[in-house]
Amino acid sequence: MTHMPNIAEMLSKARECGDPNEFIEYIPYAKMLGVRVDKERGCFHLPPKKSNIGNPTLPALHGGALGGFMEMCGIIHVMLSMDAVAVPKVVDFSIDYVRAGRYQDTFARCEIVRFGRKLVNLSVEAWQEDEAKPIAKARAQMLVD
Amino acid sequence: MAVDLDDVRKLCELMTQANRGDHFHALGIEVLEIFRGGASMKLEYHEDLVGDPATGVVHGGAITALLDSCCGFAASTVLDELGLTPTIDLRIDYMGAAEPHKPIIGKAEVYRTTKNVIFTRGVAFQDDESRPVAHAVGNFVALEPGTFDNFREGVLSAYAKMVAEQGGAA
C-alpha cells in the first residue's frame, strides 16, 4: 500500500482525460467488484462477475455485493461532483431490496438530494433490464471535507 | 419445531466455503458461531477490500456485506425449517474507520420475529465489542412454510460432498 499516488491526483487526472474509469481502477474495492462508469448511458455499471455471486443455485448477486456497489457508486459520484481531496466518509447507508438481483449486468444511478457544507445526502437506484423496475433503492449521508 | 442449529451451521459453512470464487470467498468471510437467534462472522483484512488507498481503510461496502450475511444467517436460526431469508432492507451506521491490517468481526442477533418478518440488528467491531465500527439493522422475509421442502436434503448432501472434498485435499 506504499508509494501510491494520492486520490486527489488520480481524480484530477481522471477529470482531465475525461475517463473516470481510470480513477475507479485505483480504488481496490471498486476494482474487486468491477465497478465501471458507462459514459453512454451516464450511469454506473456492474458487469456480471463470479466473485459477486452470493447464491450459486439461482444464481443471484450477493446482497452485500449489490449494497457495496451502490455505496461505492455514491462515493464516486460525490467525488466526481466536487473538488474532493479526500474520500467522503459514509455516516449511514440504507438499502431497500425490491427485486431479486440476478447474475447479469447491473446498473446504478445516483442523485444528490442536498449538497450541504458538511453533509451530502444522496439516493442511489439500481436496476438490471429495465430502469423503471429497480432491484434496489438506497440512500446515504456522507461527510465531506 | 425450531430448525436444527447444526443444519443451519452446515448451510452457513456451505454458503461461505463451497463456491470457490464467489462473493464470500472474494471477501474472505468466515463463520465463527451460529446460535439460536444469532450469528458471528469474521472478515479478514486484505488489500482488495480497501476503499481509500491513501489510508488502507476497508471500504464500507465490505462491512455492509459482512453485516448483511451476519444478520441473514442470524435470521435463518429462528425459522421452523432450514431455509433462506431474503433481505428486505438494511441500514448501516458507520461510527468510525476500521483499523487496517486487522480482521473485523460481525455479530448479529434477532430481536423480534413475526409471522412474515424477522427483525435483526448487528455490530461490526475489531478489538472492543462495546466500541463498534458499524451498527446495522436489517429486516428479513420469513417465507411461507413449504417453500424449502426439499432444501434440507440438498444442503446436507452438498455439505457432505464439500467435507469429503476438503478432507481429500488435506
PDB file of C-alpha atoms in Angstrom:
ATOM      1  CA  MET A   1       0.000   0.000   0.000  1.00  0.00           C
ATOM      2  CA  THR A   2       3.031   2.274  -0.036  1.00  0.00           C
ATOM      3  CA  HIS A   3       4.069   4.662  -2.837  1.00  0.00           C
ATOM      4  CA  MET A   4       0.519   5.039  -4.082  1.00  0.00           C
ATOM      5  CA  PRO A   5      -0.305   8.327  -5.806  1.00  0.00           C
ATOM      6  CA  ASN A   6      -2.859  10.189  -3.767  1.00  0.00           C
ATOM      7  CA  ILE A   7      -6.526  10.070  -4.556  1.00  0.00           C
ATOM      8  CA  ALA A   8      -6.850  13.782  -5.377  1.00  0.00           C
ATOM      9  CA  GLU A   9      -4.153  13.438  -8.062  1.00  0.00           C
ATOM     10  CA  MET A  10      -5.881  10.436  -9.580  1.00  0.00           C
ATOM     11  CA  LEU A  11      -9.185  12.265  -9.527  1.00  0.00           C
ATOM     12  CA  SER A  12      -7.882  15.358 -11.312  1.00  0.00           C
ATOM     13  CA  LYS A  13      -6.182  13.102 -13.872  1.00  0.00           C
ATOM     14  CA  ALA A  14      -9.493  11.336 -14.487  1.00  0.00           C
ATOM     15  CA  ARG A  15     -11.182  14.718 -14.954  1.00  0.00           C
ATOM     16  CA  GLU A  16      -8.519  15.895 -17.390  1.00  0.00           C
ATOM     17  CA  CYS A  17      -8.727  12.866 -19.634  1.00  0.00           C
ATOM     18  CA  GLY A  18     -12.477  12.615 -19.124  1.00  0.00           C
ATOM     19  CA  ASP A  19     -12.347   8.964 -18.131  1.00  0.00           C
ATOM     20  CA  PRO A  20     -13.405   8.221 -14.553  1.00  0.00           C
ATOM     21  CA  ASN A  21     -12.723   4.513 -15.069  1.00  0.00           C
ATOM     22  CA  GLU A  22      -9.033   5.068 -14.568  1.00  0.00           C
ATOM     23  CA  PHE A  23      -9.743   6.604 -11.204  1.00  0.00           C
ATOM     24  CA  ILE A  24     -12.099   3.758 -10.262  1.00  0.00           C
ATOM     25  CA  GLU A  25      -9.375   1.234 -11.075  1.00  0.00           C
ATOM     26  CA  TYR A  26      -7.315   2.913  -8.404  1.00  0.00           C
ATOM     27  CA  ILE A  27      -9.781   2.007  -5.623  1.00  0.00           C
ATOM     28  CA  PRO A  28      -9.089  -1.647  -4.761  1.00  0.00           C
ATOM     29  CA  TYR A  29     -12.598  -2.455  -3.536  1.00  0.00           C
ATOM     30  CA  ALA A  30     -14.212  -0.880  -6.632  1.00  0.00           C
ATOM     31  CA  LYS A  31     -11.832  -2.891  -8.790  1.00  0.00           C
ATOM     32  CA  MET A  32     -12.664  -6.081  -6.926  1.00  0.00           C
ATOM     33  CA  LEU A  33     -16.391  -5.572  -7.546  1.00  0.00           C
ATOM     34  CA  GLY A  34     -15.722  -4.495 -11.131  1.00  0.00           C
ATOM     35  CA  VAL A  35     -17.450  -1.091 -10.994  1.00  0.00           C
ATOM     36  CA  ARG A  36     -17.403   0.841 -14.289  1.00  0.00           C
ATOM     37  CA  VAL A  37     -18.764   4.143 -15.499  1.00  0.00           C
ATOM     38  CA  ASP A  38     -20.948   3.735 -18.576  1.00  0.00           C
ATOM     39  CA  LYS A  39     -20.413   7.076 -20.289  1.00  0.00           C
ATOM     40  CA  GLU A  40     -23.027   6.453 -22.975  1.00  0.00           C
ATOM     41  CA  ARG A  41     -25.809   5.740 -20.535  1.00  0.00           C
ATOM     42  CA  GLY A  42     -24.456   8.210 -17.998  1.00  0.00           C
ATOM     43  CA  CYS A  43     -24.635   5.730 -15.146  1.00  0.00           C
ATOM     44  CA  PHE A  44     -22.597   3.169 -13.251  1.00  0.00           C
ATOM     45  CA  HIS A  45     -22.283  -0.411 -14.487  1.00  0.00           C
ATOM     46  CA  LEU A  46     -21.505  -3.634 -12.655  1.00  0.00           C
ATOM     47  CA  PRO A  47     -20.825  -6.382 -15.219  1.00  0.00           C
ATOM     48  CA  PRO A  48     -21.568  -9.958 -14.101  1.00  0.00           C
ATOM     49  CA  LYS A  49     -18.594 -11.286 -12.173  1.00  0.00           C
ATOM     50  CA  LYS A  50     -18.353 -14.634 -10.434  1.00  0.00           C
ATOM     51  CA  SER A  51     -16.916 -13.100  -7.282  1.00  0.00           C
ATOM     52  CA  ASN A  52     -20.132 -11.113  -6.713  1.00  0.00           C
ATOM     53  CA  ILE A  53     -22.368 -14.201  -6.503  1.00  0.00           C
ATOM     54  CA  GLY A  54     -23.980 -14.920  -3.145  1.00  0.00           C
ATOM     55  CA  ASN A  55     -26.309 -17.751  -4.048  1.00  0.00           C
ATOM     56  CA  PRO A  56     -24.956 -20.041  -6.766  1.00  0.00           C
ATOM     57  CA  THR A  57     -28.107 -22.176  -7.180  1.00  0.00           C
ATOM     58  CA  LEU A  58     -30.242 -19.314  -8.560  1.00  0.00           C
ATOM     59  CA  PRO A  59     -27.611 -17.773  -9.315  1.00  0.00           C
ATOM     60  CA  ALA A  60     -28.051 -14.426  -7.601  1.00  0.00           C
ATOM     61  CA  LEU A  61     -25.919 -11.435  -6.722  1.00  0.00           C
ATOM     62  CA  HIS A  62     -24.801 -11.280  -3.105  1.00  0.00           C
ATOM     63  CA  GLY A  63     -26.945  -8.650  -1.360  1.00  0.00           C
ATOM     64  CA  GLY A  64     -23.762  -7.278   0.157  1.00  0.00           C
ATOM     65  CA  ALA A  65     -22.061  -7.024  -3.246  1.00  0.00           C
ATOM     66  CA  LEU A  66     -25.055  -5.087  -4.570  1.00  0.00           C
ATOM     67  CA  GLY A  67     -25.053  -2.881  -1.464  1.00  0.00           C
ATOM     68  CA  GLY A  68     -21.298  -2.381  -1.753  1.00  0.00           C
ATOM     69  CA  PHE A  69     -21.638  -1.496  -5.438  1.00  0.00           C
ATOM     70  CA  MET A  70     -24.332   1.098  -4.716  1.00  0.00           C
ATOM     71  CA  GLU A  71     -22.357   2.576  -1.831  1.00  0.00           C
ATOM     72  CA  MET A  72     -19.241   2.734  -3.999  1.00  0.00           C
ATOM     73  CA  CYS A  73     -21.227   4.457  -6.789  1.00  0.00           C
ATOM     74  CA  GLY A  74     -22.434   7.039  -4.277  1.00  0.00           C
ATOM     75  CA  ILE A  75     -18.896   7.788  -3.121  1.00  0.00           C
ATOM     76  CA  ILE A  76     -17.513   8.034  -6.664  1.00  0.00           C
ATOM     77  CA  HIS A  77     -20.458  10.199  -7.729  1.00  0.00           C
ATOM     78  CA  VAL A  78     -19.879  12.615  -4.850  1.00  0.00           C
ATOM     79  CA  MET A  79     -16.140  12.756  -5.567  1.00  0.00           C
ATOM     80  CA  LEU A  80     -16.697  13.465  -9.244  1.00  0.00           C
ATOM     81  CA  SER A  81     -19.239  16.165  -8.391  1.00  0.00           C
ATOM     82  CA  MET A  82     -16.911  18.179  -6.194  1.00  0.00           C
ATOM     83  CA  ASP A  83     -13.280  19.099  -5.814  1.00  0.00           C
ATOM     84  CA  ALA A  84     -12.652  16.258  -3.433  1.00  0.00           C
ATOM     85  CA  VAL A  85      -9.290  15.941  -1.790  1.00  0.00           C
ATOM     86  CA  ALA A  86     -10.334  13.032   0.391  1.00  0.00           C
ATOM     87  CA  VAL A  87     -12.733  10.114   0.161  1.00  0.00           C
ATOM     88  CA  PRO A  88     -16.079  11.152   1.715  1.00  0.00           C
ATOM     89  CA  LYS A  89     -16.922   9.397   4.971  1.00  0.00           C
ATOM     90  CA  VAL A  90     -20.177   7.473   4.859  1.00  0.00           C
ATOM     91  CA  VAL A  91     -22.164   8.270   8.009  1.00  0.00           C
ATOM     92  CA  ASP A  92     -25.001   5.923   7.203  1.00  0.00           C
ATOM     93  CA  PHE A  93     -26.234   3.865   4.311  1.00  0.00           C
ATOM     94  CA  SER A  94     -29.649   2.309   3.938  1.00  0.00           C
ATOM     95  CA  ILE A  95     -30.779  -0.082   1.224  1.00  0.00           C
ATOM     96  CA  ASP A  96     -34.184  -1.467   0.284  1.00  0.00           C
ATOM     97  CA  TYR A  97     -34.077  -4.647  -1.780  1.00  0.00           C
ATOM     98  CA  VAL A  98     -37.122  -4.580  -4.048  1.00  0.00           C
ATOM     99  CA  ARG A  99     -36.467  -7.323  -6.591  1.00  0.00           C
ATOM    100  CA  ALA A 100     -34.130 -10.298  -6.867  1.00  0.00           C
ATOM    101  CA  GLY A 101     -30.691  -9.337  -8.183  1.00  0.00           C
ATOM    102  CA  ARG A 102     -29.892 -11.835 -10.935  1.00  0.00           C
ATOM    103  CA  TYR A 103     -26.444 -12.734 -12.192  1.00  0.00           C
ATOM    104  CA  GLN A 104     -26.418 -10.249 -15.070  1.00  0.00           C
ATOM    105  CA  ASP A 105     -25.468  -6.657 -15.934  1.00  0.00           C
ATOM    106  CA  THR A 106     -26.471  -4.282 -13.167  1.00  0.00           C
ATOM    107  CA  PHE A 107     -26.669  -0.504 -13.428  1.00  0.00           C
ATOM    108  CA  ALA A 108     -26.944   2.306 -10.915  1.00  0.00           C
ATOM    109  CA  ARG A 109     -27.701   5.990 -10.991  1.00  0.00           C
ATOM    110  CA  CYS A 110     -27.043   8.435  -8.160  1.00  0.00           C
ATOM    111  CA  GLU A 111     -28.822  11.641  -7.352  1.00  0.00           C
ATOM    112  CA  ILE A 112     -27.540  14.208  -4.908  1.00  0.00           C
ATOM    113  CA  VAL A 113     -30.502  15.359  -2.844  1.00  0.00           C
ATOM    114  CA  ARG A 114     -28.617  18.015  -0.965  1.00  0.00           C
ATOM    115  CA  PHE A 115     -25.023  19.169  -1.011  1.00  0.00           C
ATOM    116  CA  GLY A 116     -24.526  20.807   2.377  1.00  0.00           C
ATOM    117  CA  ARG A 117     -21.410  22.351   3.852  1.00  0.00           C
ATOM    118  CA  LYS A 118     -20.515  19.186   5.701  1.00  0.00           C
ATOM    119  CA  LEU A 119     -23.075  16.598   4.738  1.00  0.00           C
ATOM    120  CA  VAL A 120     -24.167  15.256   1.391  1.00  0.00           C
ATOM    121  CA  ASN A 121     -27.435  13.374   1.112  1.00  0.00           C
ATOM    122  CA  LEU A 122     -27.852  11.186  -1.919  1.00  0.00           C
ATOM    123  CA  SER A 123     -30.040   8.466  -3.320  1.00  0.00           C
ATOM    124  CA  VAL A 124     -28.908   5.545  -5.470  1.00  0.00           C
ATOM    125  CA  GLU A 125     -31.092   3.347  -7.607  1.00  0.00           C
ATOM    126  CA  ALA A 126     -30.008   0.032  -9.146  1.00  0.00           C
ATOM    127  CA  TRP A 127     -31.666  -1.903 -11.975  1.00  0.00           C
ATOM    128  CA  GLN A 128     -30.928  -4.672 -14.432  1.00  0.00           C
ATOM    129  CA  GLU A 129     -33.057  -4.980 -17.583  1.00  0.00           C
ATOM    130  CA  ASP A 130     -35.386  -2.062 -17.093  1.00  0.00           C
ATOM    131  CA  GLU A 131     -34.559   1.180 -15.321  1.00  0.00           C
ATOM    132  CA  ALA A 132     -38.270   1.529 -14.458  1.00  0.00           C
ATOM    133  CA  LYS A 133     -38.012  -1.712 -12.470  1.00  0.00           C
ATOM    134  CA  PRO A 134     -35.298  -1.120  -9.845  1.00  0.00           C
ATOM    135  CA  ILE A 135     -33.857  -4.082  -7.957  1.00  0.00           C
ATOM    136  CA  ALA A 136     -32.724  -1.895  -5.040  1.00  0.00           C
ATOM    137  CA  LYS A 137     -33.012   1.647  -3.779  1.00  0.00           C
ATOM    138  CA  ALA A 138     -30.540   3.161  -1.375  1.00  0.00           C
ATOM    139  CA  ARG A 139     -29.852   6.410   0.395  1.00  0.00           C
ATOM    140  CA  ALA A 140     -26.743   7.660   2.129  1.00  0.00           C
ATOM    141  CA  GLN A 141     -25.409  10.536   4.172  1.00  0.00           C
ATOM    142  CA  MET A 142     -21.752  11.356   3.732  1.00  0.00           C
ATOM    143  CA  LEU A 143     -19.373  13.738   5.444  1.00  0.00           C
ATOM    144  CA  VAL A 144     -17.206  15.783   3.108  1.00  0.00           C
ATOM    145  CA  ASP A 145     -14.230  17.985   3.894  1.00  0.00           C
TER     146      ASP A 145
ATOM    147  CA  MET B   1     -40.485 -27.029  15.701  1.00  0.00           C
ATOM    148  CA  ALA B   2     -37.357 -24.950  15.503  1.00  0.00           C
ATOM    149  CA  VAL B   3     -34.762 -25.612  12.833  1.00  0.00           C
ATOM    150  CA  ASP B   4     -31.799 -27.797  13.872  1.00  0.00           C
ATOM    151  CA  LEU B   5     -28.887 -25.421  14.598  1.00  0.00           C
ATOM    152  CA  ASP B   6     -26.398 -27.951  13.319  1.00  0.00           C
ATOM    153  CA  ASP B   7     -28.187 -27.873   9.945  1.00  0.00           C
ATOM    154  CA  VAL B   8     -28.042 -24.051   9.919  1.00  0.00           C
ATOM    155  CA  ARG B   9     -24.337 -24.201  10.719  1.00  0.00           C
ATOM    156  CA  LYS B  10     -23.808 -26.572   7.791  1.00  0.00           C
ATOM    157  CA  LEU B  11     -25.813 -24.295   5.474  1.00  0.00           C
ATOM    158  CA  CYS B  12     -23.738 -21.273   6.521  1.00  0.00           C
ATOM    159  CA  GLU B  13     -20.464 -23.121   6.093  1.00  0.00           C
ATOM    160  CA  LEU B  14     -21.607 -24.418   2.739  1.00  0.00           C
ATOM    161  CA  MET B  15     -22.584 -20.942   1.551  1.00  0.00           C
ATOM    162  CA  THR B  16     -19.372 -19.326   2.722  1.00  0.00           C
ATOM    163  CA  GLN B  17     -16.946 -22.067   1.691  1.00  0.00           C
ATOM    164  CA  ALA B  18     -18.286 -24.300  -1.073  1.00  0.00           C
ATOM    165  CA  ASN B  19     -18.245 -21.979  -4.048  1.00  0.00           C
ATOM    166  CA  ARG B  20     -14.724 -21.071  -4.979  1.00  0.00           C
ATOM    167  CA  GLY B  21     -14.552 -17.561  -6.300  1.00  0.00           C
ATOM    168  CA  ASP B  22     -17.964 -16.338  -5.110  1.00  0.00           C
ATOM    169  CA  HIS B  23     -18.504 -13.192  -3.044  1.00  0.00           C
ATOM    170  CA  PHE B  24     -17.877 -14.870   0.323  1.00  0.00           C
ATOM    171  CA  HIS B  25     -14.529 -16.127  -0.968  1.00  0.00           C
ATOM    172  CA  ALA B  26     -13.639 -12.808  -2.551  1.00  0.00           C
ATOM    173  CA  LEU B  27     -14.307 -11.034   0.730  1.00  0.00           C
ATOM    174  CA  GLY B  28     -12.738 -13.683   2.945  1.00  0.00           C
ATOM    175  CA  ILE B  29     -15.731 -14.168   5.252  1.00  0.00           C
ATOM    176  CA  GLU B  30     -15.635 -16.993   7.774  1.00  0.00           C
ATOM    177  CA  VAL B  31     -18.432 -18.231  10.060  1.00  0.00           C
ATOM    178  CA  LEU B  32     -17.406 -18.108  13.723  1.00  0.00           C
ATOM    179  CA  GLU B  33     -20.539 -19.004  15.626  1.00  0.00           C
ATOM    180  CA  ILE B  34     -24.154 -19.917  14.914  1.00  0.00           C
ATOM    181  CA  PHE B  35     -26.553 -19.955  17.844  1.00  0.00           C
ATOM    182  CA  ARG B  36     -30.304 -19.634  18.311  1.00  0.00           C
ATOM    183  CA  GLY B  37     -31.160 -16.081  17.314  1.00  0.00           C
ATOM    184  CA  GLY B  38     -27.656 -15.045  16.397  1.00  0.00           C
ATOM    185  CA  ALA B  39     -24.515 -15.434  14.305  1.00  0.00           C
ATOM    186  CA  SER B  40     -20.987 -14.103  14.235  1.00  0.00           C
ATOM    187  CA  MET B  41     -18.515 -13.976  11.374  1.00  0.00           C
ATOM    188  CA  LYS B  42     -15.027 -12.759  10.644  1.00  0.00           C
ATOM    189  CA  LEU B  43     -13.817 -10.624   7.755  1.00  0.00           C
ATOM    190  CA  GLU B  44     -10.055 -10.899   7.277  1.00  0.00           C
ATOM    191  CA  TYR B  45      -8.208  -7.767   6.184  1.00  0.00           C
ATOM    192  CA  HIS B  46      -6.836  -7.832   2.681  1.00  0.00           C
ATOM    193  CA  GLU B  47      -5.893  -5.190   0.182  1.00  0.00           C
ATOM    194  CA  ASP B  48      -8.715  -5.882  -2.298  1.00  0.00           C
ATOM    195  CA  LEU B  49     -11.155  -4.526   0.276  1.00  0.00           C
ATOM    196  CA  VAL B  50      -9.523  -1.129   0.583  1.00  0.00           C
ATOM    197  CA  GLY B  51     -11.706   1.875  -0.224  1.00  0.00           C
ATOM    198  CA  ASP B  52      -9.058   4.556   0.168  1.00  0.00           C
ATOM    199  CA  PRO B  53      -5.527   3.582  -0.882  1.00  0.00           C
ATOM    200  CA  ALA B  54      -4.091   6.569   0.983  1.00  0.00           C
ATOM    201  CA  THR B  55      -5.187   5.195   4.359  1.00  0.00           C
ATOM    202  CA  GLY B  56      -5.614   1.469   3.646  1.00  0.00           C
ATOM    203  CA  VAL B  57      -9.020   1.564   5.330  1.00  0.00           C
ATOM    204  CA  VAL B  58     -11.513  -1.149   4.306  1.00  0.00           C
ATOM    205  CA  HIS B  59     -14.429   0.137   2.204  1.00  0.00           C
ATOM    206  CA  GLY B  60     -17.770   0.345   3.999  1.00  0.00           C
ATOM    207  CA  GLY B  61     -19.316  -1.856   1.326  1.00  0.00           C
ATOM    208  CA  ALA B  62     -17.321  -4.858   2.576  1.00  0.00           C
ATOM    209  CA  ILE B  63     -18.690  -4.202   6.067  1.00  0.00           C
ATOM    210  CA  THR B  64     -22.185  -3.957   4.556  1.00  0.00           C
ATOM    211  CA  ALA B  65     -21.670  -7.417   3.027  1.00  0.00           C
ATOM    212  CA  LEU B  66     -20.378  -8.798   6.351  1.00  0.00           C
ATOM    213  CA  LEU B  67     -23.330  -7.436   8.329  1.00  0.00           C
ATOM    214  CA  ASP B  68     -25.871  -8.433   5.659  1.00  0.00           C
ATOM    215  CA  SER B  69     -24.567 -12.018   5.860  1.00  0.00           C
ATOM    216  CA  CYS B  70     -24.435 -11.991   9.666  1.00  0.00           C
ATOM    217  CA  CYS B  71     -27.960 -10.612  10.064  1.00  0.00           C
ATOM    218  CA  GLY B  72     -29.271 -13.015   7.384  1.00  0.00           C
ATOM    219  CA  PHE B  73     -27.691 -16.080   8.999  1.00  0.00           C
ATOM    220  CA  ALA B  74     -28.987 -14.955  12.414  1.00  0.00           C
ATOM    221  CA  ALA B  75     -32.466 -14.705  10.862  1.00  0.00           C
ATOM    222  CA  SER B  76     -32.266 -18.243   9.485  1.00  0.00           C
ATOM    223  CA  THR B  77     -31.702 -19.662  13.004  1.00  0.00           C
ATOM    224  CA  VAL B  78     -35.236 -18.714  14.090  1.00  0.00           C
ATOM    225  CA  LEU B  79     -37.029 -20.434  11.193  1.00  0.00           C
ATOM    226  CA  ASP B  80     -39.029 -23.639  11.702  1.00  0.00           C
ATOM    227  CA  GLU B  81     -37.263 -25.429   8.883  1.00  0.00           C
ATOM    228  CA  LEU B  82     -33.922 -24.986   7.130  1.00  0.00           C
ATOM    229  CA  GLY B  83     -34.238 -22.185   4.584  1.00  0.00           C
ATOM    230  CA  LEU B  84     -33.029 -18.836   3.351  1.00  0.00           C
ATOM    231  CA  THR B  85     -34.296 -15.437   4.410  1.00  0.00           C
ATOM    232  CA  PRO B  86     -34.228 -12.765   1.664  1.00  0.00           C
ATOM    233  CA  THR B  87     -33.156  -9.315   2.862  1.00  0.00           C
ATOM    234  CA  ILE B  88     -35.961  -6.744   2.862  1.00  0.00           C
ATOM    235  CA  ASP B  89     -33.795  -3.843   3.889  1.00  0.00           C
ATOM    236  CA  LEU B  90     -30.643  -2.983   5.731  1.00  0.00           C
ATOM    237  CA  ARG B  91     -29.327   0.173   7.340  1.00  0.00           C
ATOM    238  CA  ILE B  92     -25.706   0.612   8.335  1.00  0.00           C
ATOM    239  CA  ASP B  93     -24.339   3.359  10.564  1.00  0.00           C
ATOM    240  CA  TYR B  94     -20.594   3.842  10.336  1.00  0.00           C
ATOM    241  CA  MET B  95     -19.218   5.118  13.616  1.00  0.00           C
ATOM    242  CA  GLY B  96     -15.560   5.107  12.679  1.00  0.00           C
ATOM    243  CA  ALA B  97     -12.983   3.758  10.274  1.00  0.00           C
ATOM    244  CA  ALA B  98     -11.832   0.182  10.842  1.00  0.00           C
ATOM    245  CA  GLU B  99      -8.147  -0.103  11.622  1.00  0.00           C
ATOM    246  CA  PRO B 100      -6.204  -1.506   8.632  1.00  0.00           C
ATOM    247  CA  HIS B 101      -4.452  -4.909   8.778  1.00  0.00           C
ATOM    248  CA  LYS B 102      -6.828  -6.244  11.432  1.00  0.00           C
ATOM    249  CA  PRO B 103      -9.835  -8.540  10.996  1.00  0.00           C
ATOM    250  CA  ILE B 104     -13.364  -7.190  11.513  1.00  0.00           C
ATOM    251  CA  ILE B 105     -15.861  -9.253  13.496  1.00  0.00           C
ATOM    252  CA  GLY B 106     -19.563  -9.089  12.692  1.00  0.00           C
ATOM    253  CA  LYS B 107     -22.133 -10.174  15.241  1.00  0.00           C
ATOM    254  CA  ALA B 108     -25.906 -10.127  14.748  1.00  0.00           C
ATOM    255  CA  GLU B 109     -28.995 -11.034  16.725  1.00  0.00           C
ATOM    256  CA  VAL B 110     -32.692 -11.419  16.066  1.00  0.00           C
ATOM    257  CA  TYR B 111     -34.656  -9.095  18.346  1.00  0.00           C
ATOM    258  CA  ARG B 112     -38.148  -9.876  17.111  1.00  0.00           C
ATOM    259  CA  THR B 113     -39.813 -12.497  14.961  1.00  0.00           C
ATOM    260  CA  THR B 114     -43.267 -12.146  13.469  1.00  0.00           C
ATOM    261  CA  LYS B 115     -45.182 -14.363  11.033  1.00  0.00           C
ATOM    262  CA  ASN B 116     -43.682 -12.746   7.929  1.00  0.00           C
ATOM    263  CA  VAL B 117     -40.727 -10.670   9.089  1.00  0.00           C
ATOM    264  CA  ILE B 118     -37.582 -11.330  11.120  1.00  0.00           C
ATOM    265  CA  PHE B 119     -36.069  -8.203  12.700  1.00  0.00           C
ATOM    266  CA  THR B 120     -32.319  -8.236  13.311  1.00  0.00           C
ATOM    267  CA  ARG B 121     -29.541  -5.936  14.448  1.00  0.00           C
ATOM    268  CA  GLY B 122     -25.799  -6.309  14.453  1.00  0.00           C
ATOM    269  CA  VAL B 123     -22.440  -4.698  15.051  1.00  0.00           C
ATOM    270  CA  ALA B 124     -19.035  -4.826  13.397  1.00  0.00           C
ATOM    271  CA  PHE B 125     -16.034  -4.377  15.676  1.00  0.00           C
ATOM    272  CA  GLN B 126     -12.336  -5.108  15.964  1.00  0.00           C
ATOM    273  CA  ASP B 127     -10.908  -5.304  19.499  1.00  0.00           C
ATOM    274  CA  ASP B 128     -13.724  -3.989  21.612  1.00  0.00           C
ATOM    275  CA  GLU B 129     -17.325  -5.032  21.011  1.00  0.00           C
ATOM    276  CA  SER B 130     -18.553  -2.026  23.001  1.00  0.00           C
ATOM    277  CA  ARG B 131     -16.874   0.323  20.505  1.00  0.00           C
ATOM    278  CA  PRO B 132     -18.170  -0.951  17.168  1.00  0.00           C
ATOM    279  CA  VAL B 133     -17.013   0.495  13.842  1.00  0.00           C
ATOM    280  CA  ALA B 134     -20.503  -0.028  12.424  1.00  0.00           C
ATOM    281  CA  HIS B 135     -24.021  -0.852  13.545  1.00  0.00           C
ATOM    282  CA  ALA B 136     -26.704  -2.481  11.392  1.00  0.00           C
ATOM    283  CA  VAL B 137     -30.447  -3.006  11.465  1.00  0.00           C
ATOM    284  CA  GLY B 138     -31.869  -5.429   8.926  1.00  0.00           C
ATOM    285  CA  ASN B 139     -35.271  -6.948   8.229  1.00  0.00           C
ATOM    286  CA  PHE B 140     -35.673 -10.312   6.531  1.00  0.00           C
ATOM    287  CA  VAL B 141     -38.561 -12.261   4.996  1.00  0.00           C
ATOM    288  CA  ALA B 142     -39.846 -15.382   6.698  1.00  0.00           C
ATOM    289  CA  LEU B 143     -41.118 -17.240   3.637  1.00  0.00           C
ATOM    290  CA  GLU B 144     -44.244 -19.420   3.747  1.00  0.00           C
ATOM    291  CA  PRO B 145     -43.960 -22.912   5.225  1.00  0.00           C
ATOM    292  CA  GLY B 146     -43.255 -25.416   2.493  1.00  0.00           C
ATOM    293  CA  THR B 147     -41.083 -23.043   0.412  1.00  0.00           C
ATOM    294  CA  PHE B 148     -37.989 -25.031   1.341  1.00  0.00           C
ATOM    295  CA  ASP B 149     -39.475 -28.532   1.218  1.00  0.00           C
ATOM    296  CA  ASN B 150     -36.556 -30.271  -0.469  1.00  0.00           C
ATOM    297  CA  PHE B 151     -33.935 -27.740   0.507  1.00  0.00           C
ATOM    298  CA  ARG B 152     -32.523 -29.509   3.590  1.00  0.00           C
ATOM    299  CA  GLU B 153     -31.666 -32.739   1.765  1.00  0.00           C
ATOM    300  CA  GLY B 154     -29.875 -30.786  -0.958  1.00  0.00           C
ATOM    301  CA  VAL B 155     -27.897 -28.746   1.573  1.00  0.00           C
ATOM    302  CA  LEU B 156     -26.861 -31.744   3.658  1.00  0.00           C
ATOM    303  CA  SER B 157     -25.706 -33.779   0.669  1.00  0.00           C
ATOM    304  CA  ALA B 158     -23.794 -30.792  -0.763  1.00  0.00           C
ATOM    305  CA  TYR B 159     -22.248 -30.244   2.667  1.00  0.00           C
ATOM    306  CA  ALA B 160     -21.158 -33.894   2.930  1.00  0.00           C
ATOM    307  CA  LYS B 161     -19.630 -33.635  -0.531  1.00  0.00           C
ATOM    308  CA  MET B 162     -17.776 -30.436   0.409  1.00  0.00           C
ATOM    309  CA  VAL B 163     -16.371 -32.007   3.598  1.00  0.00           C
ATOM    310  CA  ALA B 164     -15.260 -35.102   1.672  1.00  0.00           C
ATOM    311  CA  GLU B 165     -13.511 -32.924  -0.917  1.00  0.00           C
ATOM    312  CA  GLN B 166     -11.830 -30.795   1.746  1.00  0.00           C
ATOM    313  CA  GLY B 167     -10.730 -33.962   3.560  1.00  0.00           C
ATOM    314  CA  GLY B 168      -9.356 -35.304   0.299  1.00  0.00           C
ATOM    315  CA  ALA B 169      -7.434 -32.116  -0.347  1.00  0.00           C
ATOM    316  CA  ALA B 170      -5.835 -32.045   3.133  1.00  0.00           C
TER     317      ALA B 170
END
